[in-house]
Amino acid sequence: MIQDLQHVRSLHLPQCYIGAGYVRNYIWDELHGYDHRELHDDIDVVYYDAEDISEDRDTMLEKELQQVTGNPKWSVKNQARMHLRNHAKPYKSTEDAFRYWPEIVTAIGVQLDEQDNIRICAPHGLEDLYRLIVRKSPFFMDADYYNQRVEKKCWQQRWPKLNIIIAQGGEA
Protein backbone atom coordinates (compact mmCIF):
# COMPACT_ATOMS: atom_id res chain seq x y z
CA MET A 1 0.00 0.00 0.00
CA ILE A 2 2.81 2.43 0.85
CA GLN A 3 4.43 1.79 -2.51
CA ASP A 4 1.16 2.56 -4.31
CA LEU A 5 0.77 5.74 -2.26
CA GLN A 6 4.31 6.76 -3.22
CA HIS A 7 3.54 6.23 -6.90
CA VAL A 8 0.40 8.35 -6.63
CA ARG A 9 2.24 11.07 -4.69
CA SER A 10 4.85 11.24 -7.48
CA LEU A 11 2.10 12.46 -9.84
CA HIS A 12 1.91 15.74 -7.86
CA LEU A 13 -1.85 16.05 -8.30
CA PRO A 14 -3.82 18.45 -6.12
CA GLN A 15 -6.04 16.96 -3.38
CA CYS A 16 -5.09 13.48 -4.53
CA TYR A 17 -6.04 10.26 -2.72
CA ILE A 18 -6.32 6.54 -3.26
CA GLY A 19 -9.83 5.74 -2.17
CA ALA A 20 -12.90 3.57 -2.19
CA GLY A 21 -12.50 -0.22 -2.17
CA TYR A 22 -8.72 -0.11 -1.97
CA VAL A 23 -8.98 1.33 1.54
CA ARG A 24 -12.30 -0.19 2.59
CA ASN A 25 -11.43 -3.77 1.61
CA TYR A 26 -8.05 -3.61 3.34
CA ILE A 27 -9.66 -2.55 6.63
CA TRP A 28 -12.47 -5.11 6.33
CA ASP A 29 -9.91 -7.85 5.70
CA GLU A 30 -7.99 -6.80 8.81
CA LEU A 31 -11.16 -6.72 10.94
CA HIS A 32 -12.15 -10.18 9.68
CA GLY A 33 -8.67 -11.60 10.34
CA TYR A 34 -8.01 -12.31 6.67
CA ASP A 35 -4.66 -12.11 4.96
CA HIS A 36 -4.53 -9.27 2.45
CA ARG A 37 -6.55 -10.23 -0.61
CA GLU A 38 -6.78 -8.54 -3.98
CA LEU A 39 -10.55 -7.96 -4.04
CA HIS A 40 -10.94 -4.85 -6.13
CA ASP A 41 -11.65 -4.33 -9.78
CA ASP A 42 -9.72 -1.09 -9.80
CA ILE A 43 -7.54 1.17 -7.69
CA ASP A 44 -9.38 4.47 -7.51
CA VAL A 45 -7.19 7.56 -7.60
CA VAL A 46 -9.12 10.79 -7.18
CA TYR A 47 -7.92 14.36 -7.27
CA TYR A 48 -9.33 17.85 -7.81
CA ASP A 49 -8.03 20.19 -10.50
CA ALA A 50 -10.55 22.63 -11.98
CA GLU A 51 -7.88 23.97 -14.38
CA ASP A 52 -7.75 20.78 -16.48
CA ILE A 53 -10.83 18.55 -16.45
CA SER A 54 -10.05 16.58 -19.59
CA GLU A 55 -10.63 12.83 -19.56
CA ASP A 56 -7.50 12.49 -21.69
CA ARG A 57 -5.39 13.64 -18.77
CA ASP A 58 -6.92 10.97 -16.52
CA THR A 59 -6.29 8.31 -19.17
CA MET A 60 -2.66 9.41 -19.49
CA LEU A 61 -2.22 9.25 -15.70
CA GLU A 62 -3.76 5.77 -15.58
CA LYS A 63 -1.34 4.57 -18.26
CA GLU A 64 1.58 6.10 -16.37
CA LEU A 65 0.61 4.28 -13.16
CA GLN A 66 0.02 1.04 -15.05
CA GLN A 67 3.44 1.28 -16.68
CA VAL A 68 5.29 2.09 -13.44
CA THR A 69 3.55 -0.59 -11.35
CA GLY A 70 2.72 -3.27 -13.91
CA ASN A 71 -0.82 -3.28 -12.47
CA PRO A 72 -3.63 -2.68 -15.00
CA LYS A 73 -6.24 -1.85 -12.34
CA TRP A 74 -5.59 1.88 -11.93
CA SER A 75 -8.54 4.25 -12.38
CA VAL A 76 -7.88 8.00 -12.18
CA LYS A 77 -10.69 10.54 -11.99
CA ASN A 78 -10.57 14.31 -11.59
CA GLN A 79 -13.41 15.12 -9.19
CA ALA A 80 -13.70 18.61 -10.70
CA ARG A 81 -15.34 16.87 -13.68
CA MET A 82 -17.31 14.06 -12.05
CA HIS A 83 -20.34 16.18 -11.16
CA LEU A 84 -21.17 16.17 -14.89
CA ARG A 85 -21.39 12.38 -14.98
CA ASN A 86 -23.34 12.33 -11.71
CA HIS A 87 -25.79 15.06 -12.77
CA ALA A 88 -24.95 17.09 -9.66
CA LYS A 89 -23.85 20.60 -8.86
CA PRO A 90 -20.07 21.11 -9.18
CA TYR A 91 -17.97 19.70 -6.37
CA LYS A 92 -15.76 22.17 -4.53
CA SER A 93 -12.94 19.76 -3.66
CA THR A 94 -12.07 16.08 -3.48
CA GLU A 95 -13.46 15.98 0.05
CA ASP A 96 -16.72 17.54 -1.15
CA ALA A 97 -16.96 14.92 -3.93
CA PHE A 98 -16.44 12.10 -1.38
CA ARG A 99 -19.56 13.33 0.47
CA TYR A 100 -21.68 12.31 -2.54
CA TRP A 101 -20.30 8.81 -3.01
CA PRO A 102 -22.93 6.08 -2.48
CA GLU A 103 -21.72 4.51 0.79
CA ILE A 104 -20.12 6.15 3.80
CA VAL A 105 -17.53 3.32 4.00
CA THR A 106 -16.48 3.90 0.40
CA ALA A 107 -16.15 7.70 0.74
CA ILE A 108 -12.66 7.48 2.20
CA GLY A 109 -9.28 8.31 0.74
CA VAL A 110 -5.67 8.08 1.88
CA GLN A 111 -2.59 9.91 0.69
CA LEU A 112 1.07 10.03 1.58
CA ASP A 113 2.31 13.56 2.20
CA GLU A 114 5.83 14.85 1.48
CA GLN A 115 6.94 13.90 5.02
CA ASP A 116 5.70 10.30 4.51
CA ASN A 117 2.73 10.78 6.83
CA ILE A 118 -0.50 9.06 5.88
CA ARG A 119 -3.36 11.52 5.62
CA ILE A 120 -6.98 10.43 5.57
CA CYS A 121 -9.90 12.18 3.94
CA ALA A 122 -13.17 10.84 5.34
CA PRO A 123 -15.90 13.50 5.36
CA HIS A 124 -18.35 11.09 7.04
CA GLY A 125 -15.75 9.81 9.50
CA LEU A 126 -14.34 6.33 9.99
CA GLU A 127 -16.78 4.94 12.54
CA ASP A 128 -18.89 2.95 10.04
CA LEU A 129 -15.76 1.49 8.45
CA TYR A 130 -14.40 0.18 11.76
CA ARG A 131 -17.81 -0.88 13.07
CA LEU A 132 -18.40 -2.84 9.82
CA ILE A 133 -21.56 -0.90 8.99
CA VAL A 134 -22.54 -0.23 5.38
CA ARG A 135 -25.06 2.55 4.90
CA LYS A 136 -25.96 5.09 2.24
CA SER A 137 -24.23 8.43 2.38
CA PRO A 138 -26.66 11.14 3.54
CA PHE A 139 -25.81 13.19 0.43
CA PHE A 140 -26.36 10.35 -2.05
CA MET A 141 -30.03 10.54 -3.01
CA ASP A 142 -30.62 7.46 -5.16
CA ALA A 143 -31.62 4.79 -2.62
CA ASP A 144 -32.49 2.26 -5.33
CA TYR A 145 -29.05 2.59 -6.92
CA TYR A 146 -27.38 2.23 -3.50
CA ASN A 147 -29.41 -0.91 -2.68
CA GLN A 148 -28.70 -2.49 -6.08
CA ARG A 149 -25.02 -1.66 -5.78
CA VAL A 150 -24.70 -3.19 -2.32
CA GLU A 151 -26.51 -6.34 -3.45
CA LYS A 152 -24.40 -6.66 -6.62
CA LYS A 153 -21.12 -6.28 -4.72
CA CYS A 154 -21.89 -9.35 -2.51
CA TRP A 155 -19.90 -7.79 0.31
CA GLN A 156 -21.60 -9.79 3.05
CA GLN A 157 -20.54 -13.05 1.43
CA ARG A 158 -16.90 -11.94 1.52
CA TRP A 159 -17.09 -10.20 4.90
CA PRO A 160 -19.83 -11.91 6.94
CA LYS A 161 -19.48 -9.60 9.96
CA LEU A 162 -20.84 -6.64 7.97
CA ASN A 163 -24.09 -5.00 8.95
CA ILE A 164 -25.60 -3.71 5.70
CA ILE A 165 -28.36 -1.16 6.13
CA ILE A 166 -30.87 -1.12 3.27
CA ALA A 167 -31.90 2.39 2.25
CA GLN A 168 -35.58 3.28 2.32
CA GLY A 169 -36.84 5.85 -0.17
CA GLY A 170 -34.40 8.75 -0.18
CA GLU A 171 -33.12 8.05 3.33
CA ALA A 172 -30.52 5.66 4.71
mmCIF file of C-alpha atoms in Angstrom:
data_model
loop_
_atom_site.group_PDB
_atom_site.id
_atom_site.type_symbol
_atom_site.label_atom_id
_atom_site.label_comp_id
_atom_site.label_asym_id
_atom_site.label_seq_id
_atom_site.Cartn_x
_atom_site.Cartn_y
_atom_site.Cartn_z
ATOM 1 C CA MET A 1 0.000 0.000 0.000
ATOM 2 C CA ILE A 2 2.812 2.434 0.849
ATOM 3 C CA GLN A 3 4.428 1.789 -2.515
ATOM 4 C CA ASP A 4 1.155 2.559 -4.310
ATOM 5 C CA LEU A 5 0.772 5.741 -2.257
ATOM 6 C CA GLN A 6 4.311 6.762 -3.216
ATOM 7 C CA HIS A 7 3.539 6.231 -6.905
ATOM 8 C CA VAL A 8 0.402 8.350 -6.630
ATOM 9 C CA ARG A 9 2.244 11.073 -4.687
ATOM 10 C CA SER A 10 4.845 11.244 -7.481
ATOM 11 C CA LEU A 11 2.101 12.457 -9.843
ATOM 12 C CA HIS A 12 1.913 15.739 -7.855
ATOM 13 C CA LEU A 13 -1.847 16.048 -8.302
ATOM 14 C CA PRO A 14 -3.824 18.450 -6.116
ATOM 15 C CA GLN A 15 -6.039 16.961 -3.379
ATOM 16 C CA CYS A 16 -5.091 13.482 -4.531
ATOM 17 C CA TYR A 17 -6.040 10.262 -2.722
ATOM 18 C CA ILE A 18 -6.322 6.537 -3.265
ATOM 19 C CA GLY A 19 -9.833 5.743 -2.167
ATOM 20 C CA ALA A 20 -12.896 3.572 -2.191
ATOM 21 C CA GLY A 21 -12.498 -0.218 -2.173
ATOM 22 C CA TYR A 22 -8.717 -0.106 -1.970
ATOM 23 C CA VAL A 23 -8.977 1.327 1.542
ATOM 24 C CA ARG A 24 -12.297 -0.189 2.586
ATOM 25 C CA ASN A 25 -11.433 -3.771 1.606
ATOM 26 C CA TYR A 26 -8.048 -3.605 3.338
ATOM 27 C CA ILE A 27 -9.663 -2.549 6.631
ATOM 28 C CA TRP A 28 -12.468 -5.108 6.333
ATOM 29 C CA ASP A 29 -9.912 -7.848 5.697
ATOM 30 C CA GLU A 30 -7.986 -6.799 8.811
ATOM 31 C CA LEU A 31 -11.158 -6.724 10.938
ATOM 32 C CA HIS A 32 -12.145 -10.182 9.683
ATOM 33 C CA GLY A 33 -8.668 -11.602 10.345
ATOM 34 C CA TYR A 34 -8.010 -12.314 6.667
ATOM 35 C CA ASP A 35 -4.660 -12.107 4.960
ATOM 36 C CA HIS A 36 -4.530 -9.273 2.449
ATOM 37 C CA ARG A 37 -6.552 -10.233 -0.605
ATOM 38 C CA GLU A 38 -6.781 -8.537 -3.979
ATOM 39 C CA LEU A 39 -10.547 -7.964 -4.037
ATOM 40 C CA HIS A 40 -10.940 -4.851 -6.134
ATOM 41 C CA ASP A 41 -11.655 -4.327 -9.778
ATOM 42 C CA ASP A 42 -9.717 -1.087 -9.799
ATOM 43 C CA ILE A 43 -7.535 1.166 -7.688
ATOM 44 C CA ASP A 44 -9.380 4.471 -7.510
ATOM 45 C CA VAL A 45 -7.192 7.561 -7.598
ATOM 46 C CA VAL A 46 -9.119 10.785 -7.178
ATOM 47 C CA TYR A 47 -7.923 14.365 -7.273
ATOM 48 C CA TYR A 48 -9.326 17.848 -7.810
ATOM 49 C CA ASP A 49 -8.028 20.188 -10.505
ATOM 50 C CA ALA A 50 -10.546 22.632 -11.976
ATOM 51 C CA GLU A 51 -7.884 23.968 -14.382
ATOM 52 C CA ASP A 52 -7.750 20.783 -16.483
ATOM 53 C CA ILE A 53 -10.826 18.552 -16.447
ATOM 54 C CA SER A 54 -10.047 16.578 -19.589
ATOM 55 C CA GLU A 55 -10.627 12.832 -19.565
ATOM 56 C CA ASP A 56 -7.503 12.494 -21.695
ATOM 57 C CA ARG A 57 -5.393 13.639 -18.765
ATOM 58 C CA ASP A 58 -6.916 10.969 -16.525
ATOM 59 C CA THR A 59 -6.295 8.312 -19.172
ATOM 60 C CA MET A 60 -2.662 9.411 -19.489
ATOM 61 C CA LEU A 61 -2.221 9.252 -15.697
ATOM 62 C CA GLU A 62 -3.759 5.773 -15.580
ATOM 63 C CA LYS A 63 -1.337 4.571 -18.262
ATOM 64 C CA GLU A 64 1.582 6.099 -16.370
ATOM 65 C CA LEU A 65 0.609 4.279 -13.156
ATOM 66 C CA GLN A 66 0.023 1.040 -15.049
ATOM 67 C CA GLN A 67 3.439 1.277 -16.679
ATOM 68 C CA VAL A 68 5.289 2.092 -13.436
ATOM 69 C CA THR A 69 3.555 -0.594 -11.352
ATOM 70 C CA GLY A 70 2.720 -3.274 -13.912
ATOM 71 C CA ASN A 71 -0.820 -3.285 -12.474
ATOM 72 C CA PRO A 72 -3.633 -2.676 -15.003
ATOM 73 C CA LYS A 73 -6.243 -1.853 -12.343
ATOM 74 C CA TRP A 74 -5.589 1.883 -11.925
ATOM 75 C CA SER A 75 -8.542 4.248 -12.381
ATOM 76 C CA VAL A 76 -7.880 8.002 -12.179
ATOM 77 C CA LYS A 77 -10.695 10.537 -11.990
ATOM 78 C CA ASN A 78 -10.572 14.306 -11.587
ATOM 79 C CA GLN A 79 -13.406 15.116 -9.194
ATOM 80 C CA ALA A 80 -13.697 18.613 -10.700
ATOM 81 C CA ARG A 81 -15.336 16.871 -13.679
ATOM 82 C CA MET A 82 -17.309 14.064 -12.049
ATOM 83 C CA HIS A 83 -20.341 16.179 -11.163
ATOM 84 C CA LEU A 84 -21.168 16.173 -14.887
ATOM 85 C CA ARG A 85 -21.395 12.381 -14.980
ATOM 86 C CA ASN A 86 -23.338 12.331 -11.711
ATOM 87 C CA HIS A 87 -25.792 15.065 -12.769
ATOM 88 C CA ALA A 88 -24.950 17.093 -9.656
ATOM 89 C CA LYS A 89 -23.846 20.601 -8.864
ATOM 90 C CA PRO A 90 -20.072 21.108 -9.182
ATOM 91 C CA TYR A 91 -17.967 19.698 -6.374
ATOM 92 C CA LYS A 92 -15.757 22.175 -4.527
ATOM 93 C CA SER A 93 -12.943 19.763 -3.659
ATOM 94 C CA THR A 94 -12.072 16.082 -3.476
ATOM 95 C CA GLU A 95 -13.464 15.984 0.053
ATOM 96 C CA ASP A 96 -16.716 17.540 -1.149
ATOM 97 C CA ALA A 97 -16.958 14.922 -3.932
ATOM 98 C CA PHE A 98 -16.437 12.103 -1.381
ATOM 99 C CA ARG A 99 -19.556 13.326 0.471
ATOM 100 C CA TYR A 100 -21.682 12.315 -2.536
ATOM 101 C CA TRP A 101 -20.298 8.809 -3.009
ATOM 102 C CA PRO A 102 -22.928 6.081 -2.480
ATOM 103 C CA GLU A 103 -21.718 4.509 0.787
ATOM 104 C CA ILE A 104 -20.124 6.146 3.800
ATOM 105 C CA VAL A 105 -17.532 3.321 4.004
ATOM 106 C CA THR A 106 -16.485 3.903 0.395
ATOM 107 C CA ALA A 107 -16.155 7.702 0.744
ATOM 108 C CA ILE A 108 -12.658 7.476 2.201
ATOM 109 C CA GLY A 109 -9.278 8.308 0.739
ATOM 110 C CA VAL A 110 -5.672 8.082 1.879
ATOM 111 C CA GLN A 111 -2.595 9.911 0.694
ATOM 112 C CA LEU A 112 1.074 10.032 1.583
ATOM 113 C CA ASP A 113 2.309 13.560 2.199
ATOM 114 C CA GLU A 114 5.827 14.852 1.481
ATOM 115 C CA GLN A 115 6.941 13.896 5.018
ATOM 116 C CA ASP A 116 5.698 10.303 4.506
ATOM 117 C CA ASN A 117 2.730 10.780 6.834
ATOM 118 C CA ILE A 118 -0.503 9.056 5.881
ATOM 119 C CA ARG A 119 -3.363 11.520 5.619
ATOM 120 C CA ILE A 120 -6.982 10.431 5.574
ATOM 121 C CA CYS A 121 -9.903 12.183 3.941
ATOM 122 C CA ALA A 122 -13.171 10.843 5.342
ATOM 123 C CA PRO A 123 -15.904 13.498 5.362
ATOM 124 C CA HIS A 124 -18.351 11.090 7.041
ATOM 125 C CA GLY A 125 -15.748 9.810 9.503
ATOM 126 C CA LEU A 126 -14.341 6.327 9.988
ATOM 127 C CA GLU A 127 -16.778 4.939 12.538
ATOM 128 C CA ASP A 128 -18.889 2.949 10.042
ATOM 129 C CA LEU A 129 -15.759 1.492 8.452
ATOM 130 C CA TYR A 130 -14.399 0.179 11.760
ATOM 131 C CA ARG A 131 -17.809 -0.884 13.069
ATOM 132 C CA LEU A 132 -18.402 -2.844 9.824
ATOM 133 C CA ILE A 133 -21.561 -0.897 8.990
ATOM 134 C CA VAL A 134 -22.540 -0.233 5.381
ATOM 135 C CA ARG A 135 -25.057 2.553 4.900
ATOM 136 C CA LYS A 136 -25.959 5.086 2.240
ATOM 137 C CA SER A 137 -24.227 8.432 2.376
ATOM 138 C CA PRO A 138 -26.658 11.143 3.544
ATOM 139 C CA PHE A 139 -25.809 13.185 0.425
ATOM 140 C CA PHE A 140 -26.360 10.349 -2.052
ATOM 141 C CA MET A 141 -30.026 10.544 -3.011
ATOM 142 C CA ASP A 142 -30.618 7.457 -5.160
ATOM 143 C CA ALA A 143 -31.617 4.795 -2.620
ATOM 144 C CA ASP A 144 -32.493 2.259 -5.333
ATOM 145 C CA TYR A 145 -29.048 2.587 -6.920
ATOM 146 C CA TYR A 146 -27.380 2.232 -3.500
ATOM 147 C CA ASN A 147 -29.407 -0.906 -2.682
ATOM 148 C CA GLN A 148 -28.701 -2.487 -6.075
ATOM 149 C CA ARG A 149 -25.015 -1.661 -5.782
ATOM 150 C CA VAL A 150 -24.700 -3.191 -2.318
ATOM 151 C CA GLU A 151 -26.506 -6.341 -3.448
ATOM 152 C CA LYS A 152 -24.399 -6.663 -6.617
ATOM 153 C CA LYS A 153 -21.115 -6.284 -4.722
ATOM 154 C CA CYS A 154 -21.888 -9.351 -2.509
ATOM 155 C CA TRP A 155 -19.899 -7.793 0.307
ATOM 156 C CA GLN A 156 -21.597 -9.785 3.054
ATOM 157 C CA GLN A 157 -20.539 -13.052 1.430
ATOM 158 C CA ARG A 158 -16.901 -11.939 1.524
ATOM 159 C CA TRP A 159 -17.093 -10.199 4.902
ATOM 160 C CA PRO A 160 -19.834 -11.907 6.945
ATOM 161 C CA LYS A 161 -19.483 -9.605 9.964
ATOM 162 C CA LEU A 162 -20.837 -6.643 7.972
ATOM 163 C CA ASN A 163 -24.091 -4.998 8.953
ATOM 164 C CA ILE A 164 -25.597 -3.713 5.699
ATOM 165 C CA ILE A 165 -28.363 -1.165 6.127
ATOM 166 C CA ILE A 166 -30.866 -1.117 3.272
ATOM 167 C CA ALA A 167 -31.895 2.387 2.251
ATOM 168 C CA GLN A 168 -35.585 3.275 2.317
ATOM 169 C CA GLY A 169 -36.836 5.848 -0.170
ATOM 170 C CA GLY A 170 -34.401 8.745 -0.184
ATOM 171 C CA GLU A 171 -33.123 8.053 3.327
ATOM 172 C CA ALA A 172 -30.525 5.663 4.709
#
